[in-house]
Amino acid sequence: MFSRVKLTLKLCHLNLQNLIKKTPTYIPRTKHNLSRHKISQAALNVLYQLHKSGYQAFLVGGGVRDVLLGRTPKDFDIVTNALPEQIKNSFNSCRLIGRRFVLAHVRFNREIIEVATFRATHVDGKGEGRIENGQIIRDNVYGSTVDNDAGRRDFTINAIYYNISDFSLIDYANGIEDLKARIIKLIGDPVLRYKEDPVRMLRAIRFAAKLEFTIAPETAKPIPKLAGLLANIPPARLFEEVLKLFLSGHAVKSFKLLCQYGLFQQLFPKTAACLENPISLKLIEQVMFDTDERIKNDKPVTPAFLLAALLWPPLLCQLPDKPVKGVNLQEKLIEISQRLLARNAQQRVAIPRRITVPMQEIWLLQLRLTRQNKVKKKNLKLLEHSQFRAGYDFLLLRSKAGENQVTKYADWWTDLLADRNVVAPVKRFRRRKKIK
Ligand code: ATP
Ligand code: MG
C-alpha cells in the first residue's frame, strides 16, 4: 500500500516536471500589457508589503489571466515564499483559513486578498500532505520556489505569474499561448490531476463557460468517466462551487456543459433524473437564463431562488397533484422537502440553513399562491409575506416553463398586483383624467 502511494507520488512528480518548462517564458514589463492600474490597490499593498519584508511575491491566477484578457478580475490571488505564519505576522489584519489548503486572508479596508504559500509536490516540499487513493486530502506541502508552485496549479492559463519585484510576467506552462488560443488545458496528466482533486472538473467547466473558451480534448476526455469522483468531495465545498457556477453570469453555459459532461447528475441527482421531462428542463434553463440576465443588468440575485428552482422538479413529482382527503399538503411539502434537502446535503451539495429556510418558504408559498382565496383581504395579507416577491416570481417561472394549471394563477396574481398599483393616487388621477 505504502509503495503504491509512493509510486503514484513519483508519477505525479515526473508528470508535472515534464509539463513545467525548465526555462519559463519571461516577459519584461515593456513587452506585456498588465498595468498596475488594473490591479486593486489592496492587492498592490499586499504585494509591496511582502516584497518589503524580504519575501518573493507574485500575483497569479484569475487576477493575471483576466487582466491579460481585458476583463475585470473577480479577485486577486497572491503567492509568496513566506509561510502562513510569516504572512500573518506581516499584516495587521490577517487570518489563516482552511485545513485542506491553508491560506491567508489579508484585509485592506473592505477587500480581502487571498495569499497562499508556494506549494510543492508532496515529494519535494515540506509540511503536511496526505493523499488517499490518488486524492489530495491535505495540500499544505510548501516549496521555496515559484517553479515548484507552477506545477501545482490547475490550468495553464492560471499559472502565469506577475512578479512585483520587476513587474515582469513568468509563464511556466505556455499559459499565454493557451490564452491566445482560448483553450482550457490542465497542467500534467489530466486523469492524475482530476484524481488528485475532482473539483478541477467543475473548474474546467466554469472557466470554459465564463471565458467562452474550449476545453482541450485531452483535458475534456476523462471527465465523463471520472465524474463520479465528485462523491468524494465534502458537500460544503461543492456548494461553494455550485454558487460560482450558477451565480456569476454564465449559468446557462455552465448548466449545458455540466449536463454534457455528466457532472450535473453528480451534483443534483434527483433533479437530473427529472430532466427528461421537458417542463422540468425548461424550468431549470429558464431560471439559469433569468439569473444571467439579472446579473447582466446589475440586479441582485439570490441563491435561495435559484436553488429552489433547481430542486423543484423532484419535489413536485412527489407531491400529490390534487388535494387528497386526510393529507395536509403543507405538511407533506415540508416532509418531502426536508428529506430531499437532507439527502442532497449528505451525499452531494450541502445547502446551508440560511438558504434552505427561504427556499422552503418559496416552496410553501406555491401552495398558497395556487389556492385562490375568495376573501380578498386574505390575498392582500399574503402580499405582506417576507418572501412574497420571490414566491410570486417563482410562480411566474413555473408558468413560463409550462407547468400544468399554473398560468391562470400567475395571471390572477399579476392582475391583482396591477390593480393594487391602480389604487395608488397618481395612477388613479391619471385614470380619471383619461375617462373624462
Ligand atoms: P476566479 O477567481 O476568477 O474564479 P481563479 O483562477 O483566480 O478564478 P481561484 O479559485 O481564485 O480561481 O484560485 C486562484 C488560483 O489558485 C487559480 O488560478 C489556480 O492557479 C489555483 N487553484 C485554485 N484551485 C485549484 C485547484 N483545485 N487545483 C489547482 N490549482 C488551483
Ligand atoms: Mg481568483
Short mmCIF file of C-alpha atoms and ligand atoms in Angstrom, two decimals:
data_model
loop_
_atom_site.label_atom_id
_atom_site.label_comp_id
_atom_site.label_asym_id
_atom_site.label_seq_id
_atom_site.Cartn_x
_atom_site.Cartn_y
_atom_site.Cartn_z
CA MET A 1 0.00 0.00 0.00
CA PHE A 2 2.73 2.38 1.08
CA SER A 3 4.82 1.68 -2.01
CA ARG A 4 1.75 2.24 -4.22
CA VAL A 5 1.23 5.69 -2.72
CA LYS A 6 4.93 6.43 -3.19
CA LEU A 7 4.75 5.29 -6.80
CA THR A 8 1.72 7.47 -7.52
CA LEU A 9 3.52 10.42 -5.97
CA LYS A 10 6.59 9.76 -8.10
CA LEU A 11 4.47 9.53 -11.25
CA CYS A 12 2.67 12.80 -10.45
CA HIS A 13 6.01 14.37 -9.80
CA LEU A 14 7.57 13.22 -13.08
CA ASN A 15 4.43 14.14 -14.93
CA LEU A 16 4.41 17.70 -13.61
CA GLN A 17 8.10 18.17 -14.16
CA ASN A 18 7.54 17.29 -17.82
CA LEU A 19 4.96 19.97 -18.23
CA ILE A 20 6.56 22.78 -16.36
CA LYS A 21 9.20 24.32 -18.53
CA LYS A 22 12.73 24.28 -17.11
CA THR A 23 13.24 27.68 -18.71
CA PRO A 24 9.98 29.53 -18.39
CA THR A 25 8.98 32.28 -20.76
CA TYR A 26 10.00 35.56 -19.20
CA ILE A 27 8.18 38.67 -20.41
CA PRO A 28 9.62 42.00 -19.23
CA ARG A 29 7.33 44.91 -18.33
CA THR A 30 7.89 46.60 -21.68
CA LYS A 31 6.54 43.59 -23.57
CA HIS A 32 3.19 43.00 -21.84
CA ASN A 33 0.06 45.00 -21.13
CA LEU A 34 -0.55 44.11 -17.47
CA SER A 35 -0.51 47.55 -15.93
CA ARG A 36 -0.59 48.18 -12.18
CA HIS A 37 -3.67 50.36 -12.73
CA LYS A 38 -5.59 47.17 -13.43
CA ILE A 39 -4.63 45.65 -10.06
CA SER A 40 -6.60 46.62 -6.97
CA GLN A 41 -4.85 48.90 -4.51
CA ALA A 42 -5.31 46.32 -1.76
CA ALA A 43 -3.58 43.62 -3.84
CA LEU A 44 -0.73 46.01 -4.66
CA ASN A 45 -0.34 46.88 -0.97
CA VAL A 46 -0.04 43.20 -0.08
CA LEU A 47 2.46 42.55 -2.88
CA TYR A 48 4.62 45.56 -1.90
CA GLN A 49 4.47 44.77 1.80
CA LEU A 50 5.61 41.16 1.27
CA HIS A 51 8.38 42.34 -1.03
CA LYS A 52 9.49 44.96 1.50
CA SER A 53 9.61 42.29 4.20
CA GLY A 54 12.09 40.36 2.08
CA TYR A 55 9.77 37.76 0.60
CA GLN A 56 9.06 36.91 -3.02
CA ALA A 57 5.57 37.93 -4.04
CA PHE A 58 3.61 37.27 -7.21
CA LEU A 59 0.13 37.88 -8.48
CA VAL A 60 -1.22 34.69 -10.05
CA GLY A 61 -4.44 33.01 -11.20
CA GLY A 62 -7.53 34.91 -12.26
CA GLY A 63 -6.02 38.32 -11.42
CA VAL A 64 -3.38 37.90 -14.13
CA ARG A 65 -5.44 35.81 -16.56
CA ASP A 66 -8.45 38.14 -16.61
CA VAL A 67 -6.42 41.35 -16.91
CA LEU A 68 -4.48 39.88 -19.85
CA LEU A 69 -7.85 39.08 -21.45
CA GLY A 70 -9.06 42.64 -20.89
CA ARG A 71 -11.60 41.52 -18.27
CA THR A 72 -12.11 42.71 -14.71
CA PRO A 73 -10.86 40.05 -12.28
CA LYS A 74 -13.28 38.71 -9.65
CA ASP A 75 -10.50 38.75 -7.08
CA PHE A 76 -6.72 38.89 -6.81
CA ASP A 77 -4.70 35.90 -5.64
CA ILE A 78 -1.16 36.30 -4.39
CA VAL A 79 1.52 33.70 -3.82
CA THR A 80 4.71 34.04 -1.83
CA ASN A 81 7.55 32.06 -0.29
CA ALA A 82 6.51 33.33 3.17
CA LEU A 83 4.96 30.58 5.30
CA PRO A 84 1.39 31.11 6.54
CA GLU A 85 2.51 32.22 9.99
CA GLN A 86 5.04 34.61 8.44
CA ILE A 87 2.31 36.09 6.23
CA LYS A 88 0.15 36.51 9.31
CA ASN A 89 2.93 38.33 11.13
CA SER A 90 3.47 40.71 8.19
CA PHE A 91 -0.02 42.24 8.32
CA ASN A 92 -2.21 43.83 10.95
CA SER A 93 -5.42 42.32 9.70
CA CYS A 94 -4.81 38.79 8.57
CA ARG A 95 -6.28 35.43 9.41
CA LEU A 96 -5.43 31.92 8.31
CA ILE A 97 -8.26 29.87 6.88
CA GLY A 98 -8.81 26.35 5.56
CA ARG A 99 -7.49 22.95 6.57
CA ARG A 100 -7.12 21.07 3.30
CA PHE A 101 -5.39 24.10 1.81
CA VAL A 102 -4.27 26.71 4.32
CA LEU A 103 -4.50 30.28 3.01
CA ALA A 104 -4.06 33.73 4.50
CA HIS A 105 -6.86 36.27 4.15
CA VAL A 106 -5.42 39.77 4.34
CA ARG A 107 -7.98 42.51 4.78
CA PHE A 108 -7.46 46.01 3.41
CA ASN A 109 -10.47 48.23 4.03
CA ARG A 110 -13.29 46.09 2.66
CA GLU A 111 -11.27 43.98 0.29
CA ILE A 112 -9.92 40.56 1.19
CA ILE A 113 -6.82 39.37 -0.63
CA GLU A 114 -6.01 35.66 -0.63
CA VAL A 115 -2.36 34.92 -0.06
CA ALA A 116 -1.00 31.40 -0.49
CA THR A 117 2.41 29.97 0.25
CA PHE A 118 4.23 28.32 -2.69
CA ARG A 119 3.05 24.73 -2.92
CA ALA A 120 5.34 21.91 -3.98
CA THR A 121 4.84 18.29 -4.97
CA HIS A 122 4.43 16.03 -1.96
CA VAL A 123 7.83 14.50 -2.79
CA ASP A 124 9.76 17.78 -2.90
CA GLY A 125 8.16 20.01 -0.33
CA LYS A 126 7.90 20.32 3.44
CA GLY A 127 4.75 20.43 5.52
CA GLU A 128 1.57 18.44 5.88
CA GLY A 129 0.34 16.44 2.92
CA ARG A 130 -1.99 13.46 2.73
CA ILE A 131 -3.07 11.52 -0.32
CA GLU A 132 -5.75 8.81 -0.27
CA ASN A 133 -6.44 6.79 -3.42
CA GLY A 134 -4.78 9.47 -5.52
CA GLN A 135 -6.88 12.26 -3.99
CA ILE A 136 -5.11 15.02 -2.12
CA ILE A 137 -6.76 15.30 1.28
CA ARG A 138 -4.24 17.74 2.77
CA ASP A 139 -2.32 20.08 0.50
CA ASN A 140 -0.10 22.04 2.83
CA VAL A 141 3.23 20.97 1.42
CA TYR A 142 5.30 24.07 0.88
CA GLY A 143 8.11 24.76 -1.52
CA SER A 144 10.57 27.59 -1.77
CA THR A 145 10.45 28.30 -5.48
CA VAL A 146 7.85 29.58 -7.87
CA ASP A 147 8.58 26.87 -10.46
CA ASN A 148 7.50 24.16 -7.99
CA ASP A 149 4.35 26.14 -7.32
CA ALA A 150 3.56 26.42 -11.03
CA GLY A 151 3.36 22.64 -11.30
CA ARG A 152 0.72 22.52 -8.57
CA ARG A 153 -1.66 24.92 -10.36
CA ASP A 154 -4.62 23.55 -12.27
CA PHE A 155 -4.75 25.04 -15.78
CA THR A 156 -2.01 26.51 -17.94
CA ILE A 157 -3.83 29.87 -18.13
CA ASN A 158 -3.89 30.01 -14.33
CA ALA A 159 -0.13 29.57 -13.97
CA ILE A 160 1.08 32.94 -15.27
CA TYR A 161 2.90 34.91 -12.56
CA TYR A 162 3.30 38.67 -12.25
CA ASN A 163 6.45 39.46 -10.32
CA ILE A 164 6.15 42.56 -8.16
CA SER A 165 9.93 42.95 -7.93
CA ASP A 166 10.35 43.87 -11.64
CA PHE A 167 6.74 43.86 -13.00
CA SER A 168 7.58 41.03 -15.39
CA LEU A 169 5.41 38.03 -16.27
CA ILE A 170 6.65 34.47 -15.91
CA ASP A 171 4.85 31.77 -17.86
CA TYR A 172 5.74 28.21 -16.91
CA ALA A 173 3.16 26.21 -18.83
CA ASN A 174 2.53 28.02 -22.11
CA GLY A 175 -0.41 29.76 -20.50
CA ILE A 176 -0.07 32.85 -22.68
CA GLU A 177 -0.30 30.79 -25.86
CA ASP A 178 -3.36 29.00 -24.49
CA LEU A 179 -4.93 32.34 -23.57
CA LYS A 180 -4.50 33.43 -27.17
CA ALA A 181 -5.86 30.12 -28.47
CA ARG A 182 -8.72 30.36 -25.92
CA ILE A 183 -8.07 26.90 -24.52
CA ILE A 184 -8.53 25.39 -21.07
CA LYS A 185 -5.74 22.88 -20.58
CA LEU A 186 -4.79 21.03 -17.41
CA ILE A 187 -1.16 21.04 -16.38
CA GLY A 188 0.11 17.46 -16.24
CA ASP A 189 -1.71 14.20 -16.86
CA PRO A 190 -5.45 15.00 -16.76
CA VAL A 191 -6.51 11.71 -15.14
CA LEU A 192 -3.99 12.05 -12.31
CA ARG A 193 -4.80 15.74 -11.82
CA TYR A 194 -8.57 15.07 -11.66
CA LYS A 195 -7.99 12.21 -9.24
CA GLU A 196 -5.87 14.49 -7.05
CA ASP A 197 -8.74 16.95 -6.92
CA PRO A 198 -12.03 16.11 -8.69
CA VAL A 199 -13.23 19.71 -8.23
CA ARG A 200 -10.90 20.57 -11.10
CA MET A 201 -13.54 19.04 -13.42
CA LEU A 202 -16.03 21.66 -12.23
CA ARG A 203 -13.40 24.36 -12.56
CA ALA A 204 -12.73 23.34 -16.18
CA ILE A 205 -16.44 23.78 -16.91
CA ARG A 206 -16.60 27.06 -15.02
CA PHE A 207 -13.69 28.65 -16.87
CA ALA A 208 -14.92 27.34 -20.24
CA ALA A 209 -18.33 28.91 -19.54
CA LYS A 210 -17.04 32.15 -18.05
CA LEU A 211 -14.33 32.87 -20.62
CA GLU A 212 -16.11 31.18 -23.55
CA PHE A 213 -13.03 29.02 -24.06
CA THR A 214 -12.81 25.49 -25.42
CA ILE A 215 -11.67 22.66 -23.17
CA ALA A 216 -8.67 20.96 -24.78
CA PRO A 217 -9.61 17.43 -25.96
CA GLU A 218 -7.18 15.67 -23.61
CA THR A 219 -8.49 17.75 -20.66
CA ALA A 220 -12.13 17.13 -21.61
CA LYS A 221 -11.97 13.43 -22.45
CA PRO A 222 -11.60 11.87 -18.98
CA ILE A 223 -14.35 13.96 -17.36
CA PRO A 224 -17.45 11.78 -18.04
CA LYS A 225 -15.61 8.70 -16.76
CA LEU A 226 -14.28 10.42 -13.64
CA ALA A 227 -17.39 12.49 -12.85
CA GLY A 228 -18.35 10.05 -10.05
CA LEU A 229 -15.22 11.11 -8.09
CA LEU A 230 -17.13 14.22 -7.03
CA ALA A 231 -18.80 11.92 -4.49
CA ASN A 232 -15.51 12.08 -2.53
CA ILE A 233 -15.65 15.86 -2.14
CA PRO A 234 -17.12 17.39 1.02
CA PRO A 235 -20.66 18.62 0.17
CA ALA A 236 -19.90 22.05 1.69
CA ARG A 237 -17.09 22.57 -0.85
CA LEU A 238 -19.39 21.52 -3.68
CA PHE A 239 -21.95 24.07 -2.52
CA GLU A 240 -19.35 26.84 -2.95
CA GLU A 241 -18.56 25.59 -6.43
CA VAL A 242 -22.25 25.44 -7.36
CA LEU A 243 -22.65 29.11 -6.42
CA LYS A 244 -19.65 30.07 -8.56
CA LEU A 245 -21.02 28.06 -11.49
CA PHE A 246 -24.52 29.47 -11.40
CA LEU A 247 -24.30 32.92 -9.84
CA SER A 248 -21.51 34.52 -11.84
CA GLY A 249 -23.34 35.45 -15.03
CA HIS A 250 -22.69 32.28 -17.05
CA ALA A 251 -25.24 29.87 -15.61
CA VAL A 252 -26.81 28.84 -18.95
CA LYS A 253 -23.49 27.79 -20.42
CA SER A 254 -22.32 26.14 -17.18
CA PHE A 255 -25.52 24.10 -16.92
CA LYS A 256 -25.24 22.96 -20.53
CA LEU A 257 -21.62 21.88 -20.11
CA LEU A 258 -22.28 20.19 -16.75
CA CYS A 259 -25.02 18.10 -18.38
CA GLN A 260 -22.86 17.38 -21.42
CA TYR A 261 -20.03 16.01 -19.25
CA GLY A 262 -22.24 14.05 -16.85
CA LEU A 263 -21.40 16.32 -13.92
CA PHE A 264 -24.82 17.81 -13.24
CA GLN A 265 -26.17 14.41 -12.17
CA GLN A 266 -23.38 14.19 -9.61
CA LEU A 267 -24.41 17.49 -8.04
CA PHE A 268 -28.20 17.19 -8.22
CA PRO A 269 -29.01 13.54 -8.97
CA LYS A 270 -32.72 13.80 -8.17
CA THR A 271 -33.13 16.81 -10.47
CA ALA A 272 -31.08 15.19 -13.22
CA ALA A 273 -33.47 12.25 -13.14
CA CYS A 274 -36.35 14.64 -13.94
CA LEU A 275 -34.70 16.38 -16.89
CA GLU A 276 -36.28 14.11 -19.47
CA ASN A 277 -39.49 15.91 -18.68
CA PRO A 278 -39.41 18.97 -20.99
CA ILE A 279 -41.20 21.15 -18.42
CA SER A 280 -38.57 20.44 -15.75
CA LEU A 281 -35.79 21.08 -18.22
CA LYS A 282 -37.39 24.34 -19.33
CA LEU A 283 -37.79 25.45 -15.71
CA ILE A 284 -34.09 24.94 -15.00
CA GLU A 285 -32.96 26.52 -18.26
CA GLN A 286 -35.29 29.46 -17.67
CA VAL A 287 -34.01 30.11 -14.13
CA MET A 288 -30.43 30.00 -15.44
CA PHE A 289 -31.29 32.42 -18.24
CA ASP A 290 -33.13 34.82 -15.89
CA THR A 291 -30.22 34.71 -13.42
CA ASP A 292 -27.70 35.61 -16.13
CA GLU A 293 -29.94 38.44 -17.36
CA ARG A 294 -30.29 39.88 -13.86
CA ILE A 295 -26.52 39.82 -13.36
CA LYS A 296 -26.04 41.48 -16.76
CA ASN A 297 -28.46 44.22 -15.69
CA ASP A 298 -26.82 44.64 -12.27
CA LYS A 299 -29.86 43.33 -10.43
CA PRO A 300 -29.41 41.29 -7.25
CA VAL A 301 -29.64 37.50 -7.40
CA THR A 302 -30.36 35.19 -4.51
CA PRO A 303 -29.02 31.65 -4.15
CA ALA A 304 -32.29 30.63 -2.46
CA PHE A 305 -34.38 31.36 -5.56
CA LEU A 306 -32.03 29.55 -7.91
CA LEU A 307 -31.66 26.53 -5.63
CA ALA A 308 -35.42 26.42 -5.00
CA ALA A 309 -35.83 26.09 -8.77
CA LEU A 310 -33.05 23.50 -9.06
CA LEU A 311 -34.73 21.21 -6.56
CA TRP A 312 -38.32 21.95 -7.53
CA PRO A 313 -38.77 19.17 -10.14
CA PRO A 314 -38.01 16.28 -7.74
CA LEU A 315 -40.11 17.96 -5.07
CA LEU A 316 -43.06 18.47 -7.36
CA CYS A 317 -43.12 14.93 -8.63
CA GLN A 318 -43.50 13.63 -5.06
CA LEU A 319 -46.36 15.99 -4.21
CA PRO A 320 -49.92 14.86 -4.88
CA ASP A 321 -51.26 16.92 -7.79
CA LYS A 322 -54.79 17.09 -6.37
CA PRO A 323 -55.97 17.53 -2.78
CA VAL A 324 -56.17 14.14 -1.10
CA LYS A 325 -58.57 13.55 1.73
CA GLY A 326 -56.75 13.37 5.06
CA VAL A 327 -53.48 14.69 3.62
CA ASN A 328 -52.33 18.12 4.69
CA LEU A 329 -50.46 19.35 1.61
CA GLN A 330 -48.43 21.84 3.58
CA GLU A 331 -47.18 19.19 5.99
CA LYS A 332 -46.50 16.85 3.10
CA LEU A 333 -44.45 19.52 1.31
CA ILE A 334 -42.39 20.20 4.42
CA GLU A 335 -41.75 16.50 4.92
CA ILE A 336 -40.70 15.88 1.30
CA SER A 337 -38.55 19.00 1.11
CA GLN A 338 -36.74 18.13 4.33
CA ARG A 339 -35.98 14.66 3.08
CA LEU A 340 -34.80 16.00 -0.28
CA LEU A 341 -32.56 18.65 1.25
CA ALA A 342 -31.10 16.25 3.81
CA ARG A 343 -30.26 13.64 1.18
CA ASN A 344 -28.68 16.20 -1.12
CA ALA A 345 -26.70 17.61 1.80
CA GLN A 346 -25.39 14.25 2.98
CA GLN A 347 -24.41 12.93 -0.39
CA ARG A 348 -23.85 15.88 -2.70
CA VAL A 349 -24.32 19.62 -2.24
CA ALA A 350 -24.84 20.83 1.31
CA ILE A 351 -27.00 23.94 1.22
CA PRO A 352 -26.65 25.93 4.45
CA ARG A 353 -29.68 26.64 6.62
CA ARG A 354 -29.63 30.37 5.92
CA ILE A 355 -30.56 29.37 2.36
CA THR A 356 -32.78 26.31 2.90
CA VAL A 357 -35.14 28.34 5.11
CA PRO A 358 -36.08 30.88 2.38
CA MET A 359 -36.13 28.04 -0.18
CA GLN A 360 -38.77 26.23 1.84
CA GLU A 361 -40.73 29.45 2.21
CA ILE A 362 -40.75 29.92 -1.56
CA TRP A 363 -41.99 26.35 -1.99
CA LEU A 364 -44.67 26.68 0.68
CA LEU A 365 -45.88 29.90 -0.90
CA GLN A 366 -46.58 27.97 -4.10
CA LEU A 367 -49.39 26.17 -2.29
CA ARG A 368 -50.89 29.42 -1.11
CA LEU A 369 -50.47 31.21 -4.42
CA THR A 370 -52.25 28.47 -6.33
CA ARG A 371 -55.19 28.42 -3.97
CA GLN A 372 -57.37 31.40 -4.79
CA ASN A 373 -58.91 32.93 -1.75
CA LYS A 374 -62.44 34.07 -2.13
CA VAL A 375 -61.83 36.61 0.61
CA LYS A 376 -59.78 39.39 -1.00
CA LYS A 377 -58.38 40.52 2.36
CA LYS A 378 -56.59 37.18 2.79
CA ASN A 379 -54.88 37.59 -0.56
CA LEU A 380 -53.76 41.07 0.34
CA LYS A 381 -52.32 39.71 3.58
CA LEU A 382 -50.16 37.35 1.56
CA LEU A 383 -48.60 40.37 -0.18
CA GLU A 384 -47.00 41.24 3.15
CA HIS A 385 -45.21 37.89 3.41
CA SER A 386 -41.43 38.49 3.52
CA GLN A 387 -40.88 36.10 0.61
CA PHE A 388 -43.95 37.12 -1.40
CA ARG A 389 -41.98 38.64 -4.27
CA ALA A 390 -39.74 35.57 -4.57
CA GLY A 391 -42.76 33.27 -4.31
CA TYR A 392 -44.64 35.20 -6.99
CA ASP A 393 -41.59 35.31 -9.31
CA PHE A 394 -41.26 31.57 -8.77
CA LEU A 395 -44.88 31.12 -9.82
CA LEU A 396 -44.16 33.14 -12.98
CA LEU A 397 -41.15 30.94 -13.64
CA ARG A 398 -43.29 27.80 -13.35
CA SER A 399 -45.83 29.35 -15.67
CA LYS A 400 -43.13 30.21 -18.24
CA ALA A 401 -41.89 26.63 -18.04
CA GLY A 402 -45.38 25.48 -18.99
CA GLU A 403 -46.36 23.77 -15.75
CA ASN A 404 -49.89 22.49 -15.83
CA GLN A 405 -52.61 24.81 -14.44
CA VAL A 406 -50.13 27.38 -13.15
CA THR A 407 -50.56 30.16 -15.69
CA LYS A 408 -54.07 31.03 -14.62
CA TYR A 409 -52.89 31.62 -11.04
CA ALA A 410 -49.83 33.56 -12.22
CA ASP A 411 -52.09 35.80 -14.33
CA TRP A 412 -54.51 36.22 -11.45
CA TRP A 413 -51.74 37.46 -9.14
CA THR A 414 -50.28 39.65 -11.87
CA ASP A 415 -53.70 41.30 -12.30
CA LEU A 416 -54.11 41.71 -8.57
CA LEU A 417 -50.72 43.42 -8.32
CA ALA A 418 -51.57 45.66 -11.27
CA ASP A 419 -54.89 46.56 -9.62
CA ARG A 420 -53.11 47.49 -6.44
CA ASN A 421 -50.90 49.86 -8.39
CA VAL A 422 -54.01 51.43 -9.91
CA VAL A 423 -55.18 52.19 -6.39
CA ALA A 424 -52.07 54.33 -5.91
CA PRO A 425 -53.08 58.03 -6.03
CA VAL A 426 -51.05 59.09 -9.09
CA LYS A 427 -52.35 56.30 -11.27
CA ARG A 428 -55.94 56.85 -10.06
CA PHE A 429 -55.67 60.50 -11.03
CA ARG A 430 -54.36 59.65 -14.48
CA ARG A 431 -57.06 57.11 -14.98
CA ARG A 432 -59.82 59.53 -14.03
CA LYS A 433 -58.45 62.09 -16.42
CA LYS A 434 -58.41 59.53 -19.19
CA ILE A 435 -62.03 58.59 -18.56
CA LYS A 436 -63.09 62.22 -18.81
P1 ATP B 1 -11.72 33.24 -10.31
O1 ATP B 1 -11.17 33.88 -9.06
O2 ATP B 1 -11.99 34.18 -11.41
O3 ATP B 1 -12.81 32.30 -10.04
P2 ATP B 1 -9.15 31.92 -10.29
O4 ATP B 1 -8.38 31.21 -11.37
O5 ATP B 1 -8.48 33.10 -9.69
O6 ATP B 1 -10.55 32.31 -10.92
P3 ATP B 1 -9.35 30.87 -7.66
O7 ATP B 1 -10.30 29.84 -7.14
O8 ATP B 1 -9.40 32.25 -7.14
O9 ATP B 1 -9.52 30.85 -9.23
O10 ATP B 1 -7.89 30.27 -7.43
C1 ATP B 1 -6.72 31.02 -7.65
C2 ATP B 1 -5.67 30.16 -8.34
O11 ATP B 1 -5.32 29.07 -7.49
C3 ATP B 1 -6.10 29.50 -9.64
O12 ATP B 1 -5.97 30.35 -10.75
C4 ATP B 1 -5.19 28.32 -9.72
O13 ATP B 1 -3.90 28.70 -10.17
C5 ATP B 1 -5.08 27.90 -8.26
N1 ATP B 1 -6.09 26.88 -7.90
C6 ATP B 1 -7.31 27.10 -7.36
N2 ATP B 1 -7.95 25.95 -7.16
C7 ATP B 1 -7.13 24.97 -7.57
C8 ATP B 1 -7.21 23.55 -7.61
N3 ATP B 1 -8.29 22.91 -7.17
N4 ATP B 1 -6.15 22.86 -8.09
C9 ATP B 1 -5.03 23.51 -8.52
N5 ATP B 1 -4.89 24.83 -8.52
C10 ATP B 1 -5.92 25.57 -8.05
MG MG B 2 -9.25 34.20 -8.07
#
